């Protein structure tokens, strides 16, 4: 498992940087609205086979992890935003809105053949701006956010 937690303090520090690039300024504006990002990534590509796990095979099953985490998400607090199924990946986005159009928290669950990702982003969020931030930061798991801003061709999208 890999875990990443980016605190609001990191976003505050970013806000004090002097930027000359227009794109960098926009990224800082996005970051100021965020309170935190938590990412949990599991990949069984290169795991040692002799370790014990929930399946007894030395590996966790990404589908089982996905199902278990999804079942723990309070459905009365979050609502499905969209599901993207493409090239063997299943990416589910859920949101908590404080009022219509104002997203307080974005959850993302990803299941691929050998990978499971869970991510939570807190703050006042604009989905298009979050996608732009994901393009500029090289953190494992954030790359799935790009699908929030992509066209839906070649994908099954359900709301």
mmCIF file of C-alpha atoms in Angstrom:
data_model
loop_
_atom_site.group_PDB
_atom_site.id
_atom_site.type_symbol
_atom_site.label_atom_id
_atom_site.label_comp_id
_atom_site.label_asym_id
_atom_site.label_seq_id
_atom_site.Cartn_x
_atom_site.Cartn_y
_atom_site.Cartn_z
ATOM 1 C CA UNK A 1 0.000 0.000 0.000
ATOM 2 C CA UNK A 2 1.092 3.557 -0.674
ATOM 3 C CA UNK A 3 -0.527 6.410 1.240
ATOM 4 C CA UNK A 4 -0.290 10.117 0.544
ATOM 5 C CA UNK A 5 -1.764 12.872 2.691
ATOM 6 C CA UNK A 6 -1.413 16.478 1.604
ATOM 7 C CA UNK A 7 -2.535 18.828 4.373
ATOM 8 C CA UNK A 8 -4.112 22.260 4.209
ATOM 9 C CA UNK A 9 -0.799 23.641 5.523
ATOM 10 C CA UNK A 10 0.911 22.542 2.301
ATOM 11 C CA UNK A 11 -1.720 24.410 0.305
ATOM 12 C CA UNK A 12 -1.220 27.489 2.501
ATOM 13 C CA UNK A 13 2.524 27.375 1.848
ATOM 14 C CA UNK A 14 1.929 27.066 -1.885
ATOM 15 C CA UNK A 15 -0.240 30.172 -1.780
ATOM 16 C CA UNK A 16 2.759 32.244 -0.670
ATOM 17 C CA UNK A 17 4.922 31.292 -3.625
ATOM 18 C CA UNK A 18 5.581 33.955 -6.231
ATOM 19 C CA UNK A 19 4.687 32.698 -9.688
ATOM 20 C CA UNK A 20 5.185 34.349 -13.040
ATOM 21 C CA UNK A 21 3.617 31.599 -15.136
ATOM 22 C CA UNK A 22 -0.142 32.058 -15.684
ATOM 23 C CA UNK A 23 -0.842 28.321 -15.400
ATOM 24 C CA UNK A 24 1.080 28.130 -12.115
ATOM 25 C CA UNK A 25 -0.982 31.024 -10.746
ATOM 26 C CA UNK A 26 -4.185 29.187 -11.618
ATOM 27 C CA UNK A 27 -2.934 26.049 -9.873
ATOM 28 C CA UNK A 28 -2.203 28.102 -6.755
ATOM 29 C CA UNK A 29 -5.730 29.531 -6.878
ATOM 30 C CA UNK A 30 -7.124 26.003 -6.992
ATOM 31 C CA UNK A 31 -4.908 24.883 -4.114
ATOM 32 C CA UNK A 32 -6.117 27.734 -1.886
ATOM 33 C CA UNK A 33 -9.641 26.309 -2.016
ATOM 34 C CA UNK A 34 -8.501 22.858 -0.902
ATOM 35 C CA UNK A 35 -8.266 21.622 2.664
ATOM 36 C CA UNK A 36 -6.613 18.255 2.053
ATOM 37 C CA UNK A 37 -6.037 15.296 -0.205
ATOM 38 C CA UNK A 38 -5.810 11.701 1.004
ATOM 39 C CA UNK A 39 -4.773 8.931 -1.357
ATOM 40 C CA UNK A 40 -4.479 5.203 -0.724
ATOM 41 C CA UNK A 41 -3.023 3.066 -3.537
ATOM 42 C CA UNK A 42 -2.658 -0.691 -3.595
ATOM 43 C CA UNK A 43 -0.856 -2.468 -6.405
ATOM 44 C CA UNK A 44 -0.131 -6.176 -6.460
ATOM 45 C CA UNK A 45 2.108 -6.104 -9.561
ATOM 46 C CA UNK A 46 5.343 -6.875 -7.755
ATOM 47 C CA UNK A 47 4.257 -8.109 -4.339
ATOM 48 C CA UNK A 48 6.143 -10.948 -2.701
ATOM 49 C CA UNK A 49 4.091 -14.156 -2.965
ATOM 50 C CA UNK A 50 5.004 -15.527 0.470
ATOM 51 C CA UNK A 51 3.277 -12.725 2.400
ATOM 52 C CA UNK A 52 -0.100 -13.565 3.906
ATOM 53 C CA UNK A 53 -3.189 -11.486 3.089
ATOM 54 C CA UNK A 54 -6.948 -11.553 3.245
ATOM 55 C CA UNK A 55 -7.001 -14.058 0.389
ATOM 56 C CA UNK A 56 -4.093 -16.146 1.656
ATOM 57 C CA UNK A 57 -2.350 -15.821 -1.709
ATOM 58 C CA UNK A 58 0.157 -13.136 -0.814
ATOM 59 C CA UNK A 59 -1.956 -10.524 -2.591
ATOM 60 C CA UNK A 60 -5.065 -8.525 -1.864
ATOM 61 C CA UNK A 61 -7.722 -8.511 -4.523
ATOM 62 C CA UNK A 62 -8.395 -5.004 -5.961
ATOM 63 C CA UNK A 63 -12.049 -5.932 -6.664
ATOM 64 C CA UNK A 64 -12.553 -7.020 -3.042
ATOM 65 C CA UNK A 65 -10.903 -3.831 -1.750
ATOM 66 C CA UNK A 66 -13.063 -1.720 -4.091
ATOM 67 C CA UNK A 67 -16.284 -3.466 -3.000
ATOM 68 C CA UNK A 68 -15.401 -3.246 0.697
ATOM 69 C CA UNK A 69 -14.549 0.465 0.620
ATOM 70 C CA UNK A 70 -17.586 1.302 -1.528
ATOM 71 C CA UNK A 71 -19.865 -0.524 0.935
ATOM 72 C CA UNK A 72 -18.479 1.646 3.784
ATOM 73 C CA UNK A 73 -19.203 4.982 2.034
ATOM 74 C CA UNK A 74 -22.301 6.527 3.677
ATOM 75 C CA UNK A 75 -24.798 6.694 0.803
ATOM 76 C CA UNK A 76 -26.885 9.325 2.624
ATOM 77 C CA UNK A 77 -23.842 11.657 2.700
ATOM 78 C CA UNK A 78 -22.340 11.106 -0.765
ATOM 79 C CA UNK A 79 -24.000 10.777 -4.127
ATOM 80 C CA UNK A 80 -22.640 9.250 -7.276
ATOM 81 C CA UNK A 81 -21.262 11.778 -9.731
ATOM 82 C CA UNK A 82 -20.141 9.441 -12.491
ATOM 83 C CA UNK A 83 -18.656 6.056 -13.271
ATOM 84 C CA UNK A 84 -16.033 5.630 -15.961
ATOM 85 C CA UNK A 85 -15.329 2.161 -17.329
ATOM 86 C CA UNK A 86 -12.484 2.017 -19.790
ATOM 87 C CA UNK A 87 -9.718 -0.411 -20.724
ATOM 88 C CA UNK A 88 -10.390 -2.687 -17.737
ATOM 89 C CA UNK A 89 -10.553 0.157 -15.214
ATOM 90 C CA UNK A 90 -13.605 1.079 -13.167
ATOM 91 C CA UNK A 91 -13.430 4.636 -11.786
ATOM 92 C CA UNK A 92 -16.239 5.861 -9.521
ATOM 93 C CA UNK A 93 -16.613 9.501 -8.450
ATOM 94 C CA UNK A 94 -18.853 10.508 -5.532
ATOM 95 C CA UNK A 95 -19.467 13.961 -4.094
ATOM 96 C CA UNK A 96 -20.776 15.651 -1.006
ATOM 97 C CA UNK A 97 -22.326 19.019 -1.836
ATOM 98 C CA UNK A 98 -22.823 21.660 0.838
ATOM 99 C CA UNK A 99 -25.335 23.318 -1.490
ATOM 100 C CA UNK A 100 -26.135 22.725 -5.165
ATOM 101 C CA UNK A 101 -23.032 23.272 -7.274
ATOM 102 C CA UNK A 102 -20.652 23.616 -4.315
ATOM 103 C CA UNK A 103 -18.708 20.415 -3.763
ATOM 104 C CA UNK A 104 -17.323 19.995 -0.258
ATOM 105 C CA UNK A 105 -15.674 16.610 -0.800
ATOM 106 C CA UNK A 106 -14.860 14.457 -3.808
ATOM 107 C CA UNK A 107 -14.284 10.725 -3.385
ATOM 108 C CA UNK A 108 -12.746 8.568 -6.070
ATOM 109 C CA UNK A 109 -12.539 4.767 -6.129
ATOM 110 C CA UNK A 110 -10.536 2.979 -8.825
ATOM 111 C CA UNK A 111 -10.385 -0.727 -9.564
ATOM 112 C CA UNK A 112 -8.055 -2.124 -12.185
ATOM 113 C CA UNK A 113 -6.785 -5.680 -12.623
ATOM 114 C CA UNK A 114 -3.829 -5.207 -10.235
ATOM 115 C CA UNK A 115 -4.581 -1.826 -8.658
ATOM 116 C CA UNK A 116 -6.990 -0.235 -6.202
ATOM 117 C CA UNK A 117 -7.050 3.517 -5.473
ATOM 118 C CA UNK A 118 -9.118 5.457 -2.941
ATOM 119 C CA UNK A 119 -8.877 9.239 -2.845
ATOM 120 C CA UNK A 120 -10.634 11.983 -0.919
ATOM 121 C CA UNK A 121 -10.297 15.687 -1.710
ATOM 122 C CA UNK A 122 -11.726 18.212 0.788
ATOM 123 C CA UNK A 123 -12.441 21.886 0.147
ATOM 124 C CA UNK A 124 -14.545 24.082 -2.096
ATOM 125 C CA UNK A 125 -14.103 22.236 -5.350
ATOM 126 C CA UNK A 126 -14.613 22.993 -9.017
ATOM 127 C CA UNK A 127 -14.286 19.752 -10.989
ATOM 128 C CA UNK A 128 -12.662 21.284 -14.071
ATOM 129 C CA UNK A 129 -10.096 23.047 -11.925
ATOM 130 C CA UNK A 130 -9.365 19.857 -9.967
ATOM 131 C CA UNK A 131 -8.666 18.081 -13.253
ATOM 132 C CA UNK A 132 -6.176 20.800 -14.190
ATOM 133 C CA UNK A 133 -4.439 20.402 -10.826
ATOM 134 C CA UNK A 134 -4.191 16.642 -11.384
ATOM 135 C CA UNK A 135 -2.432 17.266 -14.698
ATOM 136 C CA UNK A 136 0.223 19.401 -13.032
ATOM 137 C CA UNK A 137 1.033 17.309 -9.929
ATOM 138 C CA UNK A 138 2.834 13.990 -10.270
ATOM 139 C CA UNK A 139 1.268 12.007 -7.407
ATOM 140 C CA UNK A 140 0.238 8.388 -7.930
ATOM 141 C CA UNK A 141 -3.548 8.142 -8.134
ATOM 142 C CA UNK A 142 -4.245 11.766 -9.081
ATOM 143 C CA UNK A 143 -3.925 10.939 -12.778
ATOM 144 C CA UNK A 144 -7.388 9.308 -12.650
ATOM 145 C CA UNK A 145 -8.909 12.749 -12.034
ATOM 146 C CA UNK A 146 -8.138 13.673 -15.624
ATOM 147 C CA UNK A 147 -11.250 11.726 -16.621
ATOM 148 C CA UNK A 148 -13.373 14.405 -14.933
ATOM 149 C CA UNK A 149 -12.472 16.738 -17.782
ATOM 150 C CA UNK A 150 -12.252 14.300 -20.708
ATOM 151 C CA UNK A 151 -14.891 13.708 -23.355
ATOM 152 C CA UNK A 152 -16.900 10.591 -22.716
ATOM 153 C CA UNK A 153 -16.199 8.840 -26.015
ATOM 154 C CA UNK A 154 -14.831 5.302 -25.658
ATOM 155 C CA UNK A 155 -16.102 5.206 -22.081
ATOM 156 C CA UNK A 156 -19.301 3.993 -20.426
ATOM 157 C CA UNK A 157 -20.420 6.872 -18.242
ATOM 158 C CA UNK A 158 -23.326 6.550 -15.854
ATOM 159 C CA UNK A 159 -24.722 8.982 -13.375
#
